[in-house]
CSV table of C-alpha atoms in Angstrom, one decimal:
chain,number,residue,atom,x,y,z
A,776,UNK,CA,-19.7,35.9,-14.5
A,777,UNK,CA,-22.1,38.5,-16.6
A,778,UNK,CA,-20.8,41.9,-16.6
A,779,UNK,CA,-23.8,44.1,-17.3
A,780,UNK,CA,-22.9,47.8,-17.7
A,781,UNK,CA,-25.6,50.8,-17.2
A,782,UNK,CA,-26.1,51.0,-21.4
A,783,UNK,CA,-27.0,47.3,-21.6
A,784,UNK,CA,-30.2,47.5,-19.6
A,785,UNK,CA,-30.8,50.8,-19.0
A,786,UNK,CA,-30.7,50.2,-15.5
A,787,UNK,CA,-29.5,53.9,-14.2
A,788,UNK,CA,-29.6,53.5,-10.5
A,789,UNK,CA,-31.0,56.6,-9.4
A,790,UNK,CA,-28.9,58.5,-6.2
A,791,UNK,CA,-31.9,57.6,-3.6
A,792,UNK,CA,-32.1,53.5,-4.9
A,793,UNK,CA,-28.1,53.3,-4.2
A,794,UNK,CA,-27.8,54.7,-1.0
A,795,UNK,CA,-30.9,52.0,-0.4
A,796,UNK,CA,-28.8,49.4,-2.0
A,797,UNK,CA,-26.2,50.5,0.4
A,798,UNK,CA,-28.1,50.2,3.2
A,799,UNK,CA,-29.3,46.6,2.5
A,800,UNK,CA,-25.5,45.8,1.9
A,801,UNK,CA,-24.8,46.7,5.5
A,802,UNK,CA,-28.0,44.6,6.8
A,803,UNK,CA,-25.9,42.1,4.4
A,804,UNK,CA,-22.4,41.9,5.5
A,805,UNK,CA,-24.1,42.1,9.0
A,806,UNK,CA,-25.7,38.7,8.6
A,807,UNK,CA,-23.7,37.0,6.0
A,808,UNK,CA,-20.9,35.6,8.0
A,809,UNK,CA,-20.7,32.0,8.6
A,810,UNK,CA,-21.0,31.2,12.9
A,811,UNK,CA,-17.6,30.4,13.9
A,812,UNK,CA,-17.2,34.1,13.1
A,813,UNK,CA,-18.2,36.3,16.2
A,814,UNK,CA,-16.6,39.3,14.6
A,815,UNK,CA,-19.2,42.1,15.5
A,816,UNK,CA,-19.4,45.0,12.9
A,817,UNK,CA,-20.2,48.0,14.1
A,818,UNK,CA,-22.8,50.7,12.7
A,819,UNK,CA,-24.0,50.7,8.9
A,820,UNK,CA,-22.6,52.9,7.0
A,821,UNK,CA,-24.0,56.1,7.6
A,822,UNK,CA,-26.0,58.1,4.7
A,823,UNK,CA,-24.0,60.8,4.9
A,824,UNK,CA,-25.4,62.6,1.8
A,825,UNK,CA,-29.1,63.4,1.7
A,826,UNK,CA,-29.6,63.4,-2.2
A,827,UNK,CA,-32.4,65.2,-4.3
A,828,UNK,CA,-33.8,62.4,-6.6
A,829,UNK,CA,-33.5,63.5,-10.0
A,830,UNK,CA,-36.2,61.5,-11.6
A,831,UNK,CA,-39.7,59.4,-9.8
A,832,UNK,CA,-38.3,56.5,-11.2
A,833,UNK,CA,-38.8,53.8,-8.9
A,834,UNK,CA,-36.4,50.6,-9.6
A,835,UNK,CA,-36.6,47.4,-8.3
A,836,UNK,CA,-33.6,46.9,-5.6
A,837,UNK,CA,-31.8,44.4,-4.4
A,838,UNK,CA,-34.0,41.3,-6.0
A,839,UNK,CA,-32.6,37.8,-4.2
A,840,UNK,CA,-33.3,36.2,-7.5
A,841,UNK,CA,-30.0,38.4,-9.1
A,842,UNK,CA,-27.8,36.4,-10.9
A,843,UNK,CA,-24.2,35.9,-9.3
A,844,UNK,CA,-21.7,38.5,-11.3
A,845,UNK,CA,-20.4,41.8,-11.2
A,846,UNK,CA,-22.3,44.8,-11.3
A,847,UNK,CA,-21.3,48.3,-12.3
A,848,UNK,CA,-23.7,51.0,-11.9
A,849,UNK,CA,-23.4,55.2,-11.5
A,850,UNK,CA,-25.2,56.9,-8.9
A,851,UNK,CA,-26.4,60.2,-9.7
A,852,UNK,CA,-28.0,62.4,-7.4
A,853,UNK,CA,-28.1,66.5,-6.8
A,854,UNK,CA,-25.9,67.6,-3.5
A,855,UNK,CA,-26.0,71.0,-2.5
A,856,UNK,CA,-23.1,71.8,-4.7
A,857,UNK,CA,-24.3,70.5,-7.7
A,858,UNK,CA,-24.8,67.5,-9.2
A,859,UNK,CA,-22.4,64.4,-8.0
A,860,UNK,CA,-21.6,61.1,-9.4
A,861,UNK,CA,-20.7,58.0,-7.7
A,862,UNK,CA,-19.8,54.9,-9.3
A,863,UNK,CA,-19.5,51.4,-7.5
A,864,UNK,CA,-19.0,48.2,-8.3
A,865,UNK,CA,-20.4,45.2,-6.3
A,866,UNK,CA,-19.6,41.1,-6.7
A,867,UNK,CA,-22.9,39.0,-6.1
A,868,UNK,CA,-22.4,35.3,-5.2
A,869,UNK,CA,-25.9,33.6,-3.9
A,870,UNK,CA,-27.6,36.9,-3.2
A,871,UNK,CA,-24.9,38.2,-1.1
A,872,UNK,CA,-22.4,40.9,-1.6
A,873,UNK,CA,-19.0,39.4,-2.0
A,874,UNK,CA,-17.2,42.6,-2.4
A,875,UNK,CA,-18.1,46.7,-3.4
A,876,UNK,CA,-15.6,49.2,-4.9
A,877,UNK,CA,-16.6,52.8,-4.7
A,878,UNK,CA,-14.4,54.9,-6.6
A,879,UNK,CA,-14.1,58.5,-5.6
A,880,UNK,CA,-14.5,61.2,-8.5
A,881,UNK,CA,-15.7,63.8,-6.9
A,882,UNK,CA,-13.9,67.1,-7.1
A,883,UNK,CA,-15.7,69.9,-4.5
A,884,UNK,CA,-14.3,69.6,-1.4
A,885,UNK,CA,-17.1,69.2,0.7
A,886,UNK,CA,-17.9,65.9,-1.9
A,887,UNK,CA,-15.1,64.8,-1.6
A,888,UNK,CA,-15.4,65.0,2.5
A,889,UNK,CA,-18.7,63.5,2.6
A,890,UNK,CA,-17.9,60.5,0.3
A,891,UNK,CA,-15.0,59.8,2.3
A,892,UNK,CA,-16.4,59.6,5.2
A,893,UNK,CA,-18.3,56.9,3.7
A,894,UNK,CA,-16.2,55.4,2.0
A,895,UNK,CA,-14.4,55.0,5.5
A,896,UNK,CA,-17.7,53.5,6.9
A,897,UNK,CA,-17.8,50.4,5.1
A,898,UNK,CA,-14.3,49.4,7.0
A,899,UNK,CA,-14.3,47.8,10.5
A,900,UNK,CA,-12.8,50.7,12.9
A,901,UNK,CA,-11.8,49.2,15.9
A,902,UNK,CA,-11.8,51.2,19.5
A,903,UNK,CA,-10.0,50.2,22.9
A,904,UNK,CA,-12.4,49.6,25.4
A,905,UNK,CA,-10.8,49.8,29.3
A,906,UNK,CA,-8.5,46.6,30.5
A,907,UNK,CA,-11.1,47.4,34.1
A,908,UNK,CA,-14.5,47.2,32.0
A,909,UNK,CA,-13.4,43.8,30.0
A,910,UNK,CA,-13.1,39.9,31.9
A,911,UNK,CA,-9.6,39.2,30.9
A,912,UNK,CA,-7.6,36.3,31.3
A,913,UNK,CA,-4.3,37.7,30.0
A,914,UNK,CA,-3.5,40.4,27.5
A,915,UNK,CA,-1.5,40.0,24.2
A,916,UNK,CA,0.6,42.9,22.5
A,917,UNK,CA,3.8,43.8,22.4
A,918,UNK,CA,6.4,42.3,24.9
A,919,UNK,CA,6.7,44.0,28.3
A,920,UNK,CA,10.0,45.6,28.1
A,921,UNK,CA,12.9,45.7,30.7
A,922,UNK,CA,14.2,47.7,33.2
A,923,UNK,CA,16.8,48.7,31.1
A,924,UNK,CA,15.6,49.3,28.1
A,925,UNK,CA,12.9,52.0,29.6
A,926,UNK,CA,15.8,53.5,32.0
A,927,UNK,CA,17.3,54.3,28.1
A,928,UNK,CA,13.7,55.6,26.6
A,929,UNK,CA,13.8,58.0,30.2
A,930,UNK,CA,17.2,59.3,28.9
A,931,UNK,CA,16.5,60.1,25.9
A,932,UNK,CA,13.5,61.8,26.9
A,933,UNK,CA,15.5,64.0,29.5
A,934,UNK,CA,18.2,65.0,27.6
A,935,UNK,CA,15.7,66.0,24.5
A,936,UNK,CA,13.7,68.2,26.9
B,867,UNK,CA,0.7,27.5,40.8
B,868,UNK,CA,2.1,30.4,38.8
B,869,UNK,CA,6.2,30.5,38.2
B,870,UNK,CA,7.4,33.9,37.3
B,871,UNK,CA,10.5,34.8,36.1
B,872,UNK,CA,12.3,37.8,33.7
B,873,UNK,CA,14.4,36.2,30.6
B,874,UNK,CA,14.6,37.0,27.3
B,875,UNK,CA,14.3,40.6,27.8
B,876,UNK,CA,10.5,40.3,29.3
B,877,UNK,CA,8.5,38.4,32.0
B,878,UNK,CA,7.6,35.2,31.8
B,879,UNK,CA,4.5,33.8,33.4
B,880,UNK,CA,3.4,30.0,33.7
B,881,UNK,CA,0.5,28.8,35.4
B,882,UNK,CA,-0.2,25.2,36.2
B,883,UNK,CA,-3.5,24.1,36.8
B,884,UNK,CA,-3.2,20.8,37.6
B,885,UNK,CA,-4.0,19.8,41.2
B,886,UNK,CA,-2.0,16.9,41.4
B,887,UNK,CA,1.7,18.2,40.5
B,888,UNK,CA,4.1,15.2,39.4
B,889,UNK,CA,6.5,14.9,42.3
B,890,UNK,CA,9.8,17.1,41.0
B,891,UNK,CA,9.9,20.0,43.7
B,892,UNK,CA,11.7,21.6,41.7
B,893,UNK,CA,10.1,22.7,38.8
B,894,UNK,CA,10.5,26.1,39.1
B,895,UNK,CA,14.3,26.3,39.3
B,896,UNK,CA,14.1,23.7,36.4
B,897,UNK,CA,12.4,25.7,34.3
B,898,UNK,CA,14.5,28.9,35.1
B,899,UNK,CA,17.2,27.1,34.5
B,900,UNK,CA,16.3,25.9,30.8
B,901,UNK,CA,15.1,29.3,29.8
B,902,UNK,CA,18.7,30.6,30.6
B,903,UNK,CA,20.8,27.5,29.3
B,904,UNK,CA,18.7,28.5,25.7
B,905,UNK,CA,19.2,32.3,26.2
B,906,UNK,CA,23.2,31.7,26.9
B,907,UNK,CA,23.4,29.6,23.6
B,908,UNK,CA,21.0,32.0,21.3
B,909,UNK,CA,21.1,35.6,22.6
B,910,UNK,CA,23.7,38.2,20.4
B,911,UNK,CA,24.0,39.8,24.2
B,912,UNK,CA,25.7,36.8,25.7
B,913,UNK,CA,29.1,36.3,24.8
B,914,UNK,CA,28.5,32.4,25.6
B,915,UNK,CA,26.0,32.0,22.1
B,916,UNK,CA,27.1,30.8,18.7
B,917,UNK,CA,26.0,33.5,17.4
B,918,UNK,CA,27.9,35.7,19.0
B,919,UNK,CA,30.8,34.0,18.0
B,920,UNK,CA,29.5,34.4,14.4
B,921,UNK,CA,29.3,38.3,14.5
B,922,UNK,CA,33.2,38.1,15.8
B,923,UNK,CA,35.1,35.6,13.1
B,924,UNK,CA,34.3,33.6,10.7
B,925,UNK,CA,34.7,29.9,10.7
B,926,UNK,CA,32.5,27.2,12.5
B,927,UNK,CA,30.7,26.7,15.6
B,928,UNK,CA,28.9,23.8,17.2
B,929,UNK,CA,25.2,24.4,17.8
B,930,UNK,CA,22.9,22.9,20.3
B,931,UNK,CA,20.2,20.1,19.2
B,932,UNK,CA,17.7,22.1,19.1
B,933,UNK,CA,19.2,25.4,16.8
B,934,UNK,CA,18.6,23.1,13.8
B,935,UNK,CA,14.8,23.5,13.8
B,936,UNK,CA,15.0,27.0,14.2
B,937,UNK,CA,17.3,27.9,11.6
B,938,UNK,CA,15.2,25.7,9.3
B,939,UNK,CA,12.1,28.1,10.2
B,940,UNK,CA,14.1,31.1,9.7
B,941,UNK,CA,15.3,29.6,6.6
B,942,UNK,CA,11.4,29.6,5.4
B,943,UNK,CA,10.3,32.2,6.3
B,944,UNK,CA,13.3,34.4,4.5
B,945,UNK,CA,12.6,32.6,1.4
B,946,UNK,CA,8.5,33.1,1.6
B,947,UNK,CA,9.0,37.0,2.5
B,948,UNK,CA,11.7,37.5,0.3
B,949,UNK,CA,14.3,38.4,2.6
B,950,UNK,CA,12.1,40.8,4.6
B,951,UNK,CA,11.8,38.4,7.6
B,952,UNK,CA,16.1,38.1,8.0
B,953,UNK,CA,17.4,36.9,11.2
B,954,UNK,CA,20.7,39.3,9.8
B,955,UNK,CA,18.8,41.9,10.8
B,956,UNK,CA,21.1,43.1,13.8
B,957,UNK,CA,23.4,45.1,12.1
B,958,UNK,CA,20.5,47.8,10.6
B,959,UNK,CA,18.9,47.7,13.8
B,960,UNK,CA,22.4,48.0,15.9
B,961,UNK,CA,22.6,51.2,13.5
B,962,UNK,CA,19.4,52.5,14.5
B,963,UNK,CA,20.7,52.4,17.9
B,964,UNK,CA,19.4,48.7,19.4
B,965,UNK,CA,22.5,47.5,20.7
B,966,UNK,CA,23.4,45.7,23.9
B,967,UNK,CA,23.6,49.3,25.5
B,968,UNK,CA,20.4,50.1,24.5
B,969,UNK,CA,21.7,53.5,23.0
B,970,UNK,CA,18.8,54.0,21.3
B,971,UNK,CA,20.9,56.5,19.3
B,972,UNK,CA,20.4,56.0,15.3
B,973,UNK,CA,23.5,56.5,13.0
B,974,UNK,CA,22.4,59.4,9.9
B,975,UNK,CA,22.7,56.5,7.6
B,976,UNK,CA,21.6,52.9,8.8
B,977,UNK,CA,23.6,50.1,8.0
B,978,UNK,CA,22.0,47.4,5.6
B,979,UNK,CA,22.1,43.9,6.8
B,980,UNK,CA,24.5,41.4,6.6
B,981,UNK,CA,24.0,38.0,3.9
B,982,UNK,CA,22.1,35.4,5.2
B,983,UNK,CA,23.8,33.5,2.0
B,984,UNK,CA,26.9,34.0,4.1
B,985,UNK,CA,25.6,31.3,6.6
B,986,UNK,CA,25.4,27.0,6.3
B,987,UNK,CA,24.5,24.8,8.6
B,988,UNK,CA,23.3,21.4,9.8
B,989,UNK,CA,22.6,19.6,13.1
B,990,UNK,CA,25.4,20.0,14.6
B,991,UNK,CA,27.2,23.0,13.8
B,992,UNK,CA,27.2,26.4,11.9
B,993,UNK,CA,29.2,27.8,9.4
B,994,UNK,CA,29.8,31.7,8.6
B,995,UNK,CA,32.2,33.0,5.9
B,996,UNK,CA,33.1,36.1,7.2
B,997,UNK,CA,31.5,37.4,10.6
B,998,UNK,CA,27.6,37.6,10.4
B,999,UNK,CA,25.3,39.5,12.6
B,1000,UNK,CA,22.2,37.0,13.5
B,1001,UNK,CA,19.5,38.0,15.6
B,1002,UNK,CA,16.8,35.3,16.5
B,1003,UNK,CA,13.9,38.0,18.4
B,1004,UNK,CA,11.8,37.7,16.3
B,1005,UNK,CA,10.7,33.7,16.2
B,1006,UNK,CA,13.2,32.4,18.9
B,1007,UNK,CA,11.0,33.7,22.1
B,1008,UNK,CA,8.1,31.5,20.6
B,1009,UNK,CA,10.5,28.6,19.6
B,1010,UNK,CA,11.8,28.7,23.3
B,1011,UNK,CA,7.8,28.8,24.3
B,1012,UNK,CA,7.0,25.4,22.8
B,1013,UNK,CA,10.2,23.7,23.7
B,1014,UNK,CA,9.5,24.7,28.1
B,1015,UNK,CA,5.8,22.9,27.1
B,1016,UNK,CA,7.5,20.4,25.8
B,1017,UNK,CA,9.5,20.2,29.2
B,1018,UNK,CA,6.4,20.9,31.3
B,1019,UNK,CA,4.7,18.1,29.3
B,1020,UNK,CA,7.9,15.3,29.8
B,1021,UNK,CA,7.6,16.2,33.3
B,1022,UNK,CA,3.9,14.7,33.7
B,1023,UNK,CA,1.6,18.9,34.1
B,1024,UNK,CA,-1.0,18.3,31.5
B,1025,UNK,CA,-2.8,21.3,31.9
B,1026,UNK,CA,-0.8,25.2,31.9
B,1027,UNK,CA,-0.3,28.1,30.3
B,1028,UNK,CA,3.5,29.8,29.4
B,1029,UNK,CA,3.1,33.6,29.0
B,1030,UNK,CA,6.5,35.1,28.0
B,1031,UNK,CA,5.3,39.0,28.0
B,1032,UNK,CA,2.3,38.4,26.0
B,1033,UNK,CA,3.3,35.6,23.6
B,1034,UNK,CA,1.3,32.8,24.7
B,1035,UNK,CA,1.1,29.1,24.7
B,1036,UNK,CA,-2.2,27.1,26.2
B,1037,UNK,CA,-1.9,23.2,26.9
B,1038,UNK,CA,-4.5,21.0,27.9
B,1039,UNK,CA,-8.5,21.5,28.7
B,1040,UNK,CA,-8.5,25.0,30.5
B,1041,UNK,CA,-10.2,28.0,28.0
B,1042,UNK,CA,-8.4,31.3,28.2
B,1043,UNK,CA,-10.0,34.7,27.1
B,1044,UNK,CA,-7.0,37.3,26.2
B,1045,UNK,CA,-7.3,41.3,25.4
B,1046,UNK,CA,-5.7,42.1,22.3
B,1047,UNK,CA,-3.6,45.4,23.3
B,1048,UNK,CA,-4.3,48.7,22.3
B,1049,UNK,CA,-1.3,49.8,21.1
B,1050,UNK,CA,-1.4,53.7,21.6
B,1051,UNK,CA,-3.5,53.2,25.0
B,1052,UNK,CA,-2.0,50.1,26.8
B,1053,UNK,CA,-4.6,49.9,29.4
B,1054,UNK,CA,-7.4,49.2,26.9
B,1055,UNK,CA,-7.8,46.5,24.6
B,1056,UNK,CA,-9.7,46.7,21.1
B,1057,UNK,CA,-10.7,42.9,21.6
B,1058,UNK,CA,-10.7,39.6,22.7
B,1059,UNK,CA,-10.2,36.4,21.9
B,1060,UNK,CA,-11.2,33.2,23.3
B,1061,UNK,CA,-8.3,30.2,23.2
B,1062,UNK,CA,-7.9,26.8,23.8
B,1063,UNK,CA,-4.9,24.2,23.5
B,1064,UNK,CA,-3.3,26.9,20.9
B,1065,UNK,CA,-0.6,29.2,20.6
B,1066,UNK,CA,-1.3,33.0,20.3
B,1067,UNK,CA,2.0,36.1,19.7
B,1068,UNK,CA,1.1,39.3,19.4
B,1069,UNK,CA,3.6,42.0,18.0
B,1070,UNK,CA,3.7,45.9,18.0
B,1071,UNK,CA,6.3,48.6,17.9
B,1072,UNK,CA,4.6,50.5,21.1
B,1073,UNK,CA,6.9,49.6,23.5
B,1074,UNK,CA,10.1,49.4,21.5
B,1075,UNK,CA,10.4,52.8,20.0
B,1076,UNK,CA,12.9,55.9,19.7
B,1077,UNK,CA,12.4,58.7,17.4
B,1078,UNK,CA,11.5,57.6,13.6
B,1079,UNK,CA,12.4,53.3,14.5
B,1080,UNK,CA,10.9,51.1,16.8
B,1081,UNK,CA,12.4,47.4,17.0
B,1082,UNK,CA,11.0,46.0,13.7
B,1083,UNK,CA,12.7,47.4,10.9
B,1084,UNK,CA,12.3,46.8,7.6
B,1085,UNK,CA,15.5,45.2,5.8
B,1086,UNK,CA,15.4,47.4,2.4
B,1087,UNK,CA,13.8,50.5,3.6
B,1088,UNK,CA,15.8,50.3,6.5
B,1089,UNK,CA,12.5,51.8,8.0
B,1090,UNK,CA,10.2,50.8,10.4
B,1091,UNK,CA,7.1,50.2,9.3
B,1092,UNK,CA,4.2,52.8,10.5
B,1093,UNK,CA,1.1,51.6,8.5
B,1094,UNK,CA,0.3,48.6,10.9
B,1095,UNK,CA,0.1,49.1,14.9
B,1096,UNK,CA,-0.3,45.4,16.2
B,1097,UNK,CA,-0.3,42.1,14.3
B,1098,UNK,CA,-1.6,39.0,16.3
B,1099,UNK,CA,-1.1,35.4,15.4
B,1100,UNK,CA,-2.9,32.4,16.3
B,1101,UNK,CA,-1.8,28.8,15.6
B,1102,UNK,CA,-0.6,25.5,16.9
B,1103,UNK,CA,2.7,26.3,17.9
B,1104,UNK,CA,4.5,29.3,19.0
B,1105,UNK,CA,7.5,28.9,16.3
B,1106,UNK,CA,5.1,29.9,14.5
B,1107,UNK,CA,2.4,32.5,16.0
B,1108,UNK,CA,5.6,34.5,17.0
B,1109,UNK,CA,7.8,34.6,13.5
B,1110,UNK,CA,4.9,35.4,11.7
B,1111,UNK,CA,3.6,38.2,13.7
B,1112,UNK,CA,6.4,39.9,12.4
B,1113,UNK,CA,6.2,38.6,8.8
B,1114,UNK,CA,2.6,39.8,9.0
B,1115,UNK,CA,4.2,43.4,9.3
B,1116,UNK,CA,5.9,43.2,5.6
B,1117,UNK,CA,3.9,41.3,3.6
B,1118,UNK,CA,0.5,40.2,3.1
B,1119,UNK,CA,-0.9,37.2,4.6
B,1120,UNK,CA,-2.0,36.0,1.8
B,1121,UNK,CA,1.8,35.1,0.2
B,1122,UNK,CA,2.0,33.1,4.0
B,1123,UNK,CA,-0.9,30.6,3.8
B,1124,UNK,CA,-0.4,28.7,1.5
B,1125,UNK,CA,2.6,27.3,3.5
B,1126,UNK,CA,1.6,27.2,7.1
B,1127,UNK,CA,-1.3,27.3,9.2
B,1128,UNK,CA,-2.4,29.9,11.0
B,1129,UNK,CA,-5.0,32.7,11.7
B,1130,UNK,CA,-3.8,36.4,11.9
B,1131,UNK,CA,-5.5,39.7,13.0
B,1132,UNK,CA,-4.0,43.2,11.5
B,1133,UNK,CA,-4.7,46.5,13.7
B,1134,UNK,CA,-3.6,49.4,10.9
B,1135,UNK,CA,-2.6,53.0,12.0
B,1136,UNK,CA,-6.2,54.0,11.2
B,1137,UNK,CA,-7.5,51.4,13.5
B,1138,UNK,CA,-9.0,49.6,10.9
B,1139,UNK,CA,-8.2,45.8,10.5
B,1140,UNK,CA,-7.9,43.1,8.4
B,1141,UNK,CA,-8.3,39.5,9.6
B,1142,UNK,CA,-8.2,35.7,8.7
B,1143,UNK,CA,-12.3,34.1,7.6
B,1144,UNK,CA,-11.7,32.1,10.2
B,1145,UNK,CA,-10.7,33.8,13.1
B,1146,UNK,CA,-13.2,33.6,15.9
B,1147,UNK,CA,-12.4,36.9,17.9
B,1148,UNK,CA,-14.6,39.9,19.6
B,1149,UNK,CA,-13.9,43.2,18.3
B,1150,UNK,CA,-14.9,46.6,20.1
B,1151,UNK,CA,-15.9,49.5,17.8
């Protein structure tokens, strides 16, 4: 595995080429799963931040001949609170994106609210969609409970109210 | 034809799809009847079980034939989790107010659980040192699951499902699609999955919950854990589906697989999840 490090080829990604990089690592994870998976991501990440590109520079993105490794690279753009950093690190194995880290170091609040957020967007976030709306078979949770048991929940709840 | 019955603190559901039934009549009252011969040898509410007996005196007790494979799972998984997955258990959660009254009234300071050390045993009997609280929830609903298909299956159906209050076991040709429960809304799901001639156990603390506890409890913290919502469990038996949807609640999956086969899915409290490669399931989001 190469590690190559933003002094080694003076490949400064500027803020507009990551959030590009991030977006073709969504179209990635989208499409990268092998078929017996039917796991169905949800949106991309959102580009939460709308960055001011410091420099013209226009870099070369995602290029499917990369070599399989670990990448570090520093995003730098201008937000309205001055400028931000944010580093990630991404695994590449056959032109896909194995894993990402994105380390938080922002310190303004509203920075640290809007890289959260995406940070948050790169998970899978699950919602419950109505036992009515879905064909069901059965359903699996926890165990129904008995009579008794929720006769004692019902007590407790009258005598703390 | 669907049998339905309440045992082992929950409802139990079994459909038969066969057309042609072999000719006992009595299947259903045979199968109610097993379910409470293994309840009156392994519940700590029956004063009928061993392990009753164990929580009262030491000394040793006969077991049934089919204990032995149990204990052996128990045995595993307490040495894989490290003691986290304990069927001695019962006296911390006792504390915390789970007792046969269902008091549901926690002591200030819960009591820690008693040895499992404490405990030998082989086929035929059991052996305690000084009185022992077992418990056997937390794998003994999906043991008792596989051993009714095995019954089912001597008896000539080929083709049913046995749904004990959401723990599930499919035999035969006939595809199921189950919603995976949403735990803080229990009339949505966040999912489904589509099964076939597997087992599938899903476990939560939703339903099973008084003030800071719900029914799984951690044996150090003595705390229930609050960081994951649901665990669900697919493999071939239901020994194994059920014990380790609870394992799955104390430590990762990861230290599990290299010993047994299975596929898990992980609902945390932020509704984000974690789940096996390859684990074939629909998700909503």
């Amino acid at each position: 595995m190469e590690e190559q490090t933003t002094q080694q080829n003076n490949k400064t990604l500027t803020g507009v080429a990551i959030f590009a990089i991030i977006a073709i690592l969504a179209f990635v994870l989208n499409n990268s799963k092998p078929e017996t998976n039917t796991l169905q991501t949800g949106q991309s990440p959102q580009q939460i931040i709308t960055p001011t590109p410091s420099t013209s520079e226009s870099t070369t993105l995602v290029d499917s001949q990369i070599a399989d490794g670990v990448y570090e690279a520093t995003g730098e753009y201008t937000s309205p609170a001055g400028p931000e950093v944010v580093p990630i690190k991404l695994t590449l194995k056959d032109g896909v994106i194995e894993s990402i880290e994105f380390n938080q170091k922002a310190t303004n609040p509203n920075t640290i609210k809007f890289q959260g957020m995406f940070k948050e967007g790169y998970k899978t976030l699950v919602v419950g969609k109505k036992i009515t709306d879905v064909k069901l078979d059965k359903v699996s949770g926890s165990s129904l409970t008995p009579k008794g048991f929720n006769d004692a929940i019902q007590k407790i709840i009258t005598q703390n109210t | 034809m669907n049998i339905s019955f309440s045992a082992t603190g929950t409802l139990w559901q079994i459909d038969i799809y066969d057309q042609n039934l072999p000719r006992n009549t009595n299947i259903n009252q045979d199968i109610v009847d097993f379910v409470e011969d293994f309840e009156s040898n392994f519940s700590r509410f029956r004063n009928t079980s061993f392990v009753t007996s164990l929580a009262k005196k030491e000394g040793t007790y006969s077991l049934p034939n089919t204990a032995k494979k149990l204990l052996d799972f128990y045995e595993l998984l307490f040495d894989l989790t490290n003691g986290l997955f304990t069927p001695t258990i019962t006296k911390s959660l006792v504390s915390a107010g789970y007792d046969k009254n269902y008091s549901l009234t926690p002591q200030k300071k819960l009591a820690t659980p008693d040895d499992w050390k404490n405990i030998t045993y082989n086929q035929n009997s059991i052996t305690t040192t000084t009185p022992t609280q077992l418990d056997f929830g937390a794998a003994g609903k999906g043991y008792l699951i596989d051993l009714v298909c095995e019954f089912l299956t001597k008896m000539g159906v080929e083709n049913f499902c046995v749904d004990a209050g959401g723990d599930i076991r499919l035999v035969g040709n006939k595809p199921l699609v189950i919603g995976l429960e949403n735990p803080t809304d229990t009339s949505s799901v966040i999912g489904t999955i589509n099964i076939q001639n597997s087992s599938f156990c899903g476990s939560s603390g939703n339903r099973r919950q008084w003030g800071k506890y719900n029914h799984l409890l951690n044996p150090k913290t003595l705390t229930s854990p609050k960081n994951i919502l649901s665990t669900w469990v697919l493999s071939d038996e239901c020994i194994i589906a059920d014990g380790l949807a609870t394992s799955l609640f104390f430590v990762e999956p990861n230290t599990l697989q290299k010993y047994l086969k299975f596929e898990y899915l992980i609902l945390y409290s932020d509704f984000s999840i974690d789940k096996s490669d390859n684990l074939s399931v629909t998700l909503f989001n």
